[in-house]
Coordinates of C-alpha atoms in Angstrom, one line a residue:
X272 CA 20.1 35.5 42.5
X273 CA 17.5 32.9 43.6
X274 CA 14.8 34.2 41.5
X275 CA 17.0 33.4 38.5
X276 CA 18.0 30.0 39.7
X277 CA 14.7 29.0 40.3
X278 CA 13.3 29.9 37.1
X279 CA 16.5 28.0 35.5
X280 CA 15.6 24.7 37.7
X281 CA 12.1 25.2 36.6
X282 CA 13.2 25.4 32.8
X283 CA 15.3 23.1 33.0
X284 CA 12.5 20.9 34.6
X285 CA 10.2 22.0 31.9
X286 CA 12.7 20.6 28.9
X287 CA 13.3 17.5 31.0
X288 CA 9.2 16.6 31.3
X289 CA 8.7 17.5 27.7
X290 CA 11.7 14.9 26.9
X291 CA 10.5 12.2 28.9
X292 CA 6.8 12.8 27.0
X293 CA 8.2 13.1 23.6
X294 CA 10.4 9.8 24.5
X295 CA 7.2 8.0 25.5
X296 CA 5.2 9.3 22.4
X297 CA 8.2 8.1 19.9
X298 CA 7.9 4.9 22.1
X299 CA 4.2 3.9 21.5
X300 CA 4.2 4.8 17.9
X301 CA 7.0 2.9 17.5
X302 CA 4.2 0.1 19.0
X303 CA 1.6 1.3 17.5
X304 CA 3.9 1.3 13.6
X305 CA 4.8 -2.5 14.4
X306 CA 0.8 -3.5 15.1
X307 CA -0.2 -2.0 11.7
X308 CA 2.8 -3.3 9.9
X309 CA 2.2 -6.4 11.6
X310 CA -1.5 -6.5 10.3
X311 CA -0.3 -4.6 6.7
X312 CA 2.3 -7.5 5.8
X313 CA 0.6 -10.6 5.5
X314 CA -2.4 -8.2 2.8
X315 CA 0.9 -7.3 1.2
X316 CA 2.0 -10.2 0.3
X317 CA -0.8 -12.0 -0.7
X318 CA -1.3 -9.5 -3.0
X319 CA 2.1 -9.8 -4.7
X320 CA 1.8 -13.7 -4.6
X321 CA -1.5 -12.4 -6.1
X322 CA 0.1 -10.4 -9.0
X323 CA 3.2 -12.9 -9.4
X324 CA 0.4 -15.9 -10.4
X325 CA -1.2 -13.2 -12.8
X326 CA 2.2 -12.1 -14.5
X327 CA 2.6 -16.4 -14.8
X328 CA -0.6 -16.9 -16.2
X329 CA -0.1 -13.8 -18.9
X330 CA 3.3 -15.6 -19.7
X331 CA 2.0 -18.5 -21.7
X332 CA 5.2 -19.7 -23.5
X333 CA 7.1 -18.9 -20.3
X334 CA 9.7 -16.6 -22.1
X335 CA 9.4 -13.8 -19.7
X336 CA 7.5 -11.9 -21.5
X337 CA 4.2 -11.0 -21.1
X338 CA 3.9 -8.7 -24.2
X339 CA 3.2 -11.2 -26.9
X340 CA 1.0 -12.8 -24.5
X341 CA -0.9 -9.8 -23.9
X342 CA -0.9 -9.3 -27.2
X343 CA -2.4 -12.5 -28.2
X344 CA -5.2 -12.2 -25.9
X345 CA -6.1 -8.8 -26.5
X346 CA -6.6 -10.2 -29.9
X347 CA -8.4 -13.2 -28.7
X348 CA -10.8 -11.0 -27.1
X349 CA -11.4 -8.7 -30.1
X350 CA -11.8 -11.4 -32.0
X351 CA -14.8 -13.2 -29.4
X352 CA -16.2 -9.6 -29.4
X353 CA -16.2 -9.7 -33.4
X354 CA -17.9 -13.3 -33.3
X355 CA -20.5 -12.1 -31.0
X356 CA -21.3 -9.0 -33.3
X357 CA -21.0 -11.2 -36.4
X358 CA -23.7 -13.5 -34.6
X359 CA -26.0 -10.5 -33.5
X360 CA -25.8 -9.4 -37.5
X361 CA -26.9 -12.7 -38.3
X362 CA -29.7 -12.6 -36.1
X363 CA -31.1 -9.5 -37.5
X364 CA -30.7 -10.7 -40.9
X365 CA -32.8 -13.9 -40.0
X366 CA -36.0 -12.3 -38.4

């Protein structure tokens, strides 16, 4: 009978150290989570302050919605691009 119980005590010591590790493990990741979150949040949101000034700026008429806008300077842009090419034409036409 005390072969048994000292295998038990020593199983049960076993579980009880591997507990106490885990516990400490869970512990400083929990430490080392809050650091990079810590470091993470201010990047976060200066990069949705970031996109929340782009969305304005897109929003011209300040309707909400950025889809005309887009719209219109997608077609500003094509149009630049189609001056630019017009200009190029006329350079080639000239020499």
């Amino acid at each position: 009978m005390g072969e048994w119980n000292e295998r038990w005590q020593k199983m049960v010591a076993d579980l009880e150290q591997e507990r106490d590790e885990l516990r400490l493990k869970m512990h400083l990741a929990k430490e080392d989570a809050k650091d990079e979150w810590a470091k993470l949040e201010p990047k976060l949101d200066a990069k949705i302050a970031e996109l929340k000034s782009k969305a304005a700026s897109l929003d011209k008429d300040g309707d909400g919605s950025i889809s005309d806008d887009v719209g219109d300077a997608t077609r500003k842009l094509a149009a630049e691009v189609k001056d630019g090419f017009q200009k190029l034409r006329q350079r080639f036409q000239s020499s």
